[in-house]
Short mmCIF file of C-alpha atoms in Angstrom, two decimals:
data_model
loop_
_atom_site.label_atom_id
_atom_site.label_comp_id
_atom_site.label_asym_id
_atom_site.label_seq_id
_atom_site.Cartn_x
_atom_site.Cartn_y
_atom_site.Cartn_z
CA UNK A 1 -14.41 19.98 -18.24
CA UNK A 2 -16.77 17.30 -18.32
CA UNK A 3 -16.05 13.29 -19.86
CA UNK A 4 -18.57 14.16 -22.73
CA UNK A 5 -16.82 17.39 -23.84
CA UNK A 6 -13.07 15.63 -23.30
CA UNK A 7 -13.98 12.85 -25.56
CA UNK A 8 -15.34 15.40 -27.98
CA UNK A 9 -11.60 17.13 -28.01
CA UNK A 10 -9.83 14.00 -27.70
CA UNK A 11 -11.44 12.47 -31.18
CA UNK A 12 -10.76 15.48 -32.67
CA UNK A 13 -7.10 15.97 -31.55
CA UNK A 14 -6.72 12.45 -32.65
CA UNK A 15 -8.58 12.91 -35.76
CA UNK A 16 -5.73 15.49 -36.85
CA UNK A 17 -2.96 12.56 -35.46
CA UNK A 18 -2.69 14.08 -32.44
CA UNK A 19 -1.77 11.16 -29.69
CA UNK A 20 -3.26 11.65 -26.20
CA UNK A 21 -2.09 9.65 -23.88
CA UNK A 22 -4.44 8.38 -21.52
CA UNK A 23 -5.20 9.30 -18.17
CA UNK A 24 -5.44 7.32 -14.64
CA UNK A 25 -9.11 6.94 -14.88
CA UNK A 26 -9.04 5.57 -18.80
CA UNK A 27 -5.72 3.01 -17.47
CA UNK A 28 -6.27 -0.34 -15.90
CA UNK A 29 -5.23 -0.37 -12.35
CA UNK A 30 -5.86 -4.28 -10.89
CA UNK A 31 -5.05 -7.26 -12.57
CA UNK A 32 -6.48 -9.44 -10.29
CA UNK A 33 -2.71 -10.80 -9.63
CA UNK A 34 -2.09 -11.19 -5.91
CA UNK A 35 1.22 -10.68 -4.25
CA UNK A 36 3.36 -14.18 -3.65
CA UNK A 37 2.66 -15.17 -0.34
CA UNK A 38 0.91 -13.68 2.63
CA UNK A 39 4.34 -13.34 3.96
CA UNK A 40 4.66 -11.05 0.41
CA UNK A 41 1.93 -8.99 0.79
CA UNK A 42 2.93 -8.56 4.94
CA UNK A 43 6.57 -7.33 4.07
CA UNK A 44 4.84 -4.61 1.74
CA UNK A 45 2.31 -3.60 4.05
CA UNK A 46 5.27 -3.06 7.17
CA UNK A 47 7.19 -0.70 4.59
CA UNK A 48 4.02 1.27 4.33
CA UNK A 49 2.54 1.38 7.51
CA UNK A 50 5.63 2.60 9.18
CA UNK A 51 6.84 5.03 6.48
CA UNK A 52 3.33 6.79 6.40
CA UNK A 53 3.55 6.69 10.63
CA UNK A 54 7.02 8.76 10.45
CA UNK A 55 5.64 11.12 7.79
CA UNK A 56 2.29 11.61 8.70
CA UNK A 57 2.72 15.36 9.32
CA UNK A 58 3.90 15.77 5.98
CA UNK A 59 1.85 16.08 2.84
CA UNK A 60 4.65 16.17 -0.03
CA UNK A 61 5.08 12.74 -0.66
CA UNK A 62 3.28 9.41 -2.05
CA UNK A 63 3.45 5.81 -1.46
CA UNK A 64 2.38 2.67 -3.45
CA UNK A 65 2.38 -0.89 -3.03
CA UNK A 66 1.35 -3.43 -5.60
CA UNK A 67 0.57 -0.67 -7.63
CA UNK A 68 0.65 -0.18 -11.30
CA UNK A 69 3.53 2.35 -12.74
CA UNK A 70 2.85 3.75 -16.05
CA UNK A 71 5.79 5.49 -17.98
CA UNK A 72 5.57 5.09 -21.63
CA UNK A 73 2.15 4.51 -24.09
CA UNK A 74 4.10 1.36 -25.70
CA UNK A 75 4.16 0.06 -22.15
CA UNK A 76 0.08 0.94 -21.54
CA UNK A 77 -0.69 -0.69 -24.93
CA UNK A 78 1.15 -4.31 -23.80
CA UNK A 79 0.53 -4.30 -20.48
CA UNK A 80 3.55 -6.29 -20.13
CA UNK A 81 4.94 -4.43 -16.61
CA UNK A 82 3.02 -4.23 -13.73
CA UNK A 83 4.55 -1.93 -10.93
CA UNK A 84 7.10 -2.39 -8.45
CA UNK A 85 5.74 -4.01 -4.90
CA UNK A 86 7.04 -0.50 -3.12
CA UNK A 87 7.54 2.79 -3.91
CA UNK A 88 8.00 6.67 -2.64
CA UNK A 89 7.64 9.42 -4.94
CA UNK A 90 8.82 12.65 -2.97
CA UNK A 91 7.64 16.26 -3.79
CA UNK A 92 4.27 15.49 -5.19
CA UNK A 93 0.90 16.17 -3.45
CA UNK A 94 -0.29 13.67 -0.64
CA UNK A 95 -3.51 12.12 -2.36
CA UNK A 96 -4.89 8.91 -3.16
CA UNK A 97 -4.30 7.06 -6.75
CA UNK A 98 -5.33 4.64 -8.24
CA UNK A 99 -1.98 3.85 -10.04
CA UNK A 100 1.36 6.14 -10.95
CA UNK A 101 1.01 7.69 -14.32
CA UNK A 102 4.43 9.74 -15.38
CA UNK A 103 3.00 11.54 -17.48
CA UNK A 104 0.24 12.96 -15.57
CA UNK A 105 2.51 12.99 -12.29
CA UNK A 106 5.27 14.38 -14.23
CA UNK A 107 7.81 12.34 -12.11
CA UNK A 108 9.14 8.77 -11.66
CA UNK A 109 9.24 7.31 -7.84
CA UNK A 110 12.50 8.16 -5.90
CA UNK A 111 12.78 4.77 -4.58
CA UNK A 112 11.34 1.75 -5.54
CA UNK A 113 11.93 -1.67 -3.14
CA UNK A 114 10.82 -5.04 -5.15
CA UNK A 115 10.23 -8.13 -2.61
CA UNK A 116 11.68 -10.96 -4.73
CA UNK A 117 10.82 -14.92 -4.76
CA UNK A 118 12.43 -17.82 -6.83
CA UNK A 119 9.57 -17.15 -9.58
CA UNK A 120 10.61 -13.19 -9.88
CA UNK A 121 13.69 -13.14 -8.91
CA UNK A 122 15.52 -13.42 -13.09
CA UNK A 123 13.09 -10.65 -13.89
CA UNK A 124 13.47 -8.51 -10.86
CA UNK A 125 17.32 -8.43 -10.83
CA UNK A 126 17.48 -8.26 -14.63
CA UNK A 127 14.67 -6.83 -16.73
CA UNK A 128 13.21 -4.59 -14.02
CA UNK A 129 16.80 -3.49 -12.49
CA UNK A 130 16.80 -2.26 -16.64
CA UNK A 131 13.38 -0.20 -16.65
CA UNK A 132 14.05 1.41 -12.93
CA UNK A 133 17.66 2.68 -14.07
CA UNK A 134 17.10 3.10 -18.14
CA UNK A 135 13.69 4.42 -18.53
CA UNK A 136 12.18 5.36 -15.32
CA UNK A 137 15.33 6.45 -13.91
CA UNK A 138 14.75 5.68 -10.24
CA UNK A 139 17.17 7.57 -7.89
CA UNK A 140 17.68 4.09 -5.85
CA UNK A 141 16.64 0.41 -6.22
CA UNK A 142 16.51 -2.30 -3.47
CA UNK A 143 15.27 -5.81 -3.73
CA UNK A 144 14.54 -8.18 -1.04
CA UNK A 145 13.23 -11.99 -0.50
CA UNK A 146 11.80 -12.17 2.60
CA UNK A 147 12.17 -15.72 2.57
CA UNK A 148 16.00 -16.12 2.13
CA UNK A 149 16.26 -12.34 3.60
CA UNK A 150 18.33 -11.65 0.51
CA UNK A 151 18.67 -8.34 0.34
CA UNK A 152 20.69 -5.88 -2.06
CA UNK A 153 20.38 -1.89 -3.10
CA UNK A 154 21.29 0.06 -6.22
CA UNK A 155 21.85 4.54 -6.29
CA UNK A 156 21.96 5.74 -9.58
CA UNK A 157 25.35 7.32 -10.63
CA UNK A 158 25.50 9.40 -14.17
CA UNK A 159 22.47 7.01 -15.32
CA UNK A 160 24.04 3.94 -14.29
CA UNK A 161 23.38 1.59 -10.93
CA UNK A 162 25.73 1.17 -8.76
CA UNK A 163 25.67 -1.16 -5.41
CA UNK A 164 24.88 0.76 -2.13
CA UNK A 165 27.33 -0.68 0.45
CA UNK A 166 25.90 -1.52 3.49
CA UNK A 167 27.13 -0.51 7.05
CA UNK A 168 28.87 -2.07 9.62
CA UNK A 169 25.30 -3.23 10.74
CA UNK A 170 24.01 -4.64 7.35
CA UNK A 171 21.56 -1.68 7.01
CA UNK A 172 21.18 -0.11 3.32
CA UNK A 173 21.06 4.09 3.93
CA UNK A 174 18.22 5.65 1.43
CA UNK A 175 19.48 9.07 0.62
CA UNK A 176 16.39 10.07 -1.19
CA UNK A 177 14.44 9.49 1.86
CA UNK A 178 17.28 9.74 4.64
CA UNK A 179 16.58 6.93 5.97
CA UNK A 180 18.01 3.35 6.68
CA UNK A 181 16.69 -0.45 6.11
CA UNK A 182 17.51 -2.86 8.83
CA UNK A 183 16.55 -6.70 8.57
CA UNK A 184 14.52 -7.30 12.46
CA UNK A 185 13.92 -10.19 13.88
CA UNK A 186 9.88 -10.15 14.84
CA UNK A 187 6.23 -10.93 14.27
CA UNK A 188 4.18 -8.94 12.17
CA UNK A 189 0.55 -9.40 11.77
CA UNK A 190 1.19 -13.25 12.99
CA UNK A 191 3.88 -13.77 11.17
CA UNK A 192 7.47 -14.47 12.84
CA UNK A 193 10.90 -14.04 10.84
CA UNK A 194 13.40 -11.54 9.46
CA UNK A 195 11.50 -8.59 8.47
CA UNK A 196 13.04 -5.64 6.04
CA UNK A 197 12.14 -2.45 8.57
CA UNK A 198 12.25 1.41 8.11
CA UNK A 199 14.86 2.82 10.84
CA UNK A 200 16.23 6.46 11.60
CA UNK A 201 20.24 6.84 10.69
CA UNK A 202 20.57 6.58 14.37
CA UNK A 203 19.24 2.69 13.79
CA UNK A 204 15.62 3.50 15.85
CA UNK A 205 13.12 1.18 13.75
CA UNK A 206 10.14 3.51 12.77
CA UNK A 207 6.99 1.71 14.62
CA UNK A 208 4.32 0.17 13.70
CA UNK A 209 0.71 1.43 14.80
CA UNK A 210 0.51 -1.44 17.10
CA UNK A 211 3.94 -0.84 18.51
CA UNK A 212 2.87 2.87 19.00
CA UNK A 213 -0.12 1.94 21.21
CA UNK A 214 2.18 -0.67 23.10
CA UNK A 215 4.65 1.91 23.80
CA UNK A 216 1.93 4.12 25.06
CA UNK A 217 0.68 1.33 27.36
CA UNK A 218 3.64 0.36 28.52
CA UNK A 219 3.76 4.32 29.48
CA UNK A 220 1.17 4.94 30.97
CA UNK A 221 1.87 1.49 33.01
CA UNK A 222 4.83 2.90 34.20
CA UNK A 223 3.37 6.08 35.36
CA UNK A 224 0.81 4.04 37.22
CA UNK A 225 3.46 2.04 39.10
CA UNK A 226 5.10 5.60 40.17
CA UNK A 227 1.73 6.78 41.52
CA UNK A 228 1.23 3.82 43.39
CA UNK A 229 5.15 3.95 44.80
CA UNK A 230 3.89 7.80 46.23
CA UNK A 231 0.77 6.36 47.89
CA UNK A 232 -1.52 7.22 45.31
CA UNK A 233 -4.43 5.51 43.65
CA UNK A 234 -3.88 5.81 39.58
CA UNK A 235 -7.22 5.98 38.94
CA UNK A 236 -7.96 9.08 41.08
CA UNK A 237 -5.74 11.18 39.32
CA UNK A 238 -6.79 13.98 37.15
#
């Protein structure tokens, strides 16, 4: 249908007082607001890279940083909630967005992970822990400063949060995505502290892309040194 024709059906639908809500491409979808602190925007960047590494065979799932999360019309109108930092929506087609409408999607994220700092943290823990469990009824909530490393999870339980308890390791286990989060001591894109990482239940952190070609190195390194222990030149093998 083309944009000339859906305005046509939209004034008349609302001529009759028929509401439509609007659609991803009528929403905003950048405030101009950046993240924090570069260590901020870093922390949300090593949940995604790694996440979409481990699952890049699959094509049933989305993830959004920074993004904008639309659930309700009142909500579009005031503009007065922006979007969690992270979130995974499972079961939905693997595509880009430019921000999560419910009722287009026809589903709220299954996990949403909001990287806290002294300025957020009241509204984070309190008016946002509210919206994720009351009206976009997220399946599991985490926060996390990566400053302090504070770092604390909520499941859903008959429509009410409840604390996840973590292991005898500290990690937080993700049922919805059946995976754990780990704290790692590290340096990501030139940055050196405690990050928040993805990690199998087995406690294997997912990798980075530049781990991944490291490990590869380091492989094919090793291989080289094996040649050379058998008397033969690396570089003349096919």
């Amino acid at each position: 249908m083309s944009i000339d024709i859906e305005s046509s059906r939209r004034r008349e639908l609302e001529y009759y007082g028929v509401t439509i809500p609007p659609t991803q491409d009528e929403l905003p979808y950048d405030d101009g607001i950046p993240m924090e602190t570069p260590r901020h925007a870093a922390q949300m960047r090593l949940l995604i890279e790694s996440l979409e590494l481990h699952w890049a065979d699959r094509q049933d799932f989305f993830i959004g940083g920074n993004m904008f999360v639309y659930f309700s019309l009142q909500q579009a109108r005031n503009q007065d909630f922006r979007g969690p930092d992270f979130f995974v929506v499972l079961g939905v087609p693997r595509k880009e967005r430019k921000s999560w409408v419910v009722w287009e999607e026809e589903k709220s994220p299954n996990l949403v992970i909001e990287l806290i700092s002294e300025s957020t943290a009241i509204r984070d823990k309190v008016e946002k822990k509210q919206i994720y469990q009351d009206q976009l009824r997220v399946p599991e909530y985490i926060w996390f400063d990566p400053f302090t490393t504070e770092l604390a999870g909520f499941t859903a339980h008959n429509g009410f949060y409840e604390s996840m308890e973590p292991d005898d390791w500290g990690r937080l286990t993700s049922e919805q995505l059946k995976l754990t989060l780990t704290l790692w001591e590290g340096t990501y894109q030139s940055i050196t502290t405690r990050w928040l990482r993805w990690a199998t239940p087995e406690g294997t952190l997912l990798p980075t892309a530049q781990e991944v070609a490291e490990q590869e190195r380091q492989r094919v390194n090793r291989l080289a040194e094996r040649l050379r222990e058998m008397g033969l030149d690396p570089d003349q093998v096919e």
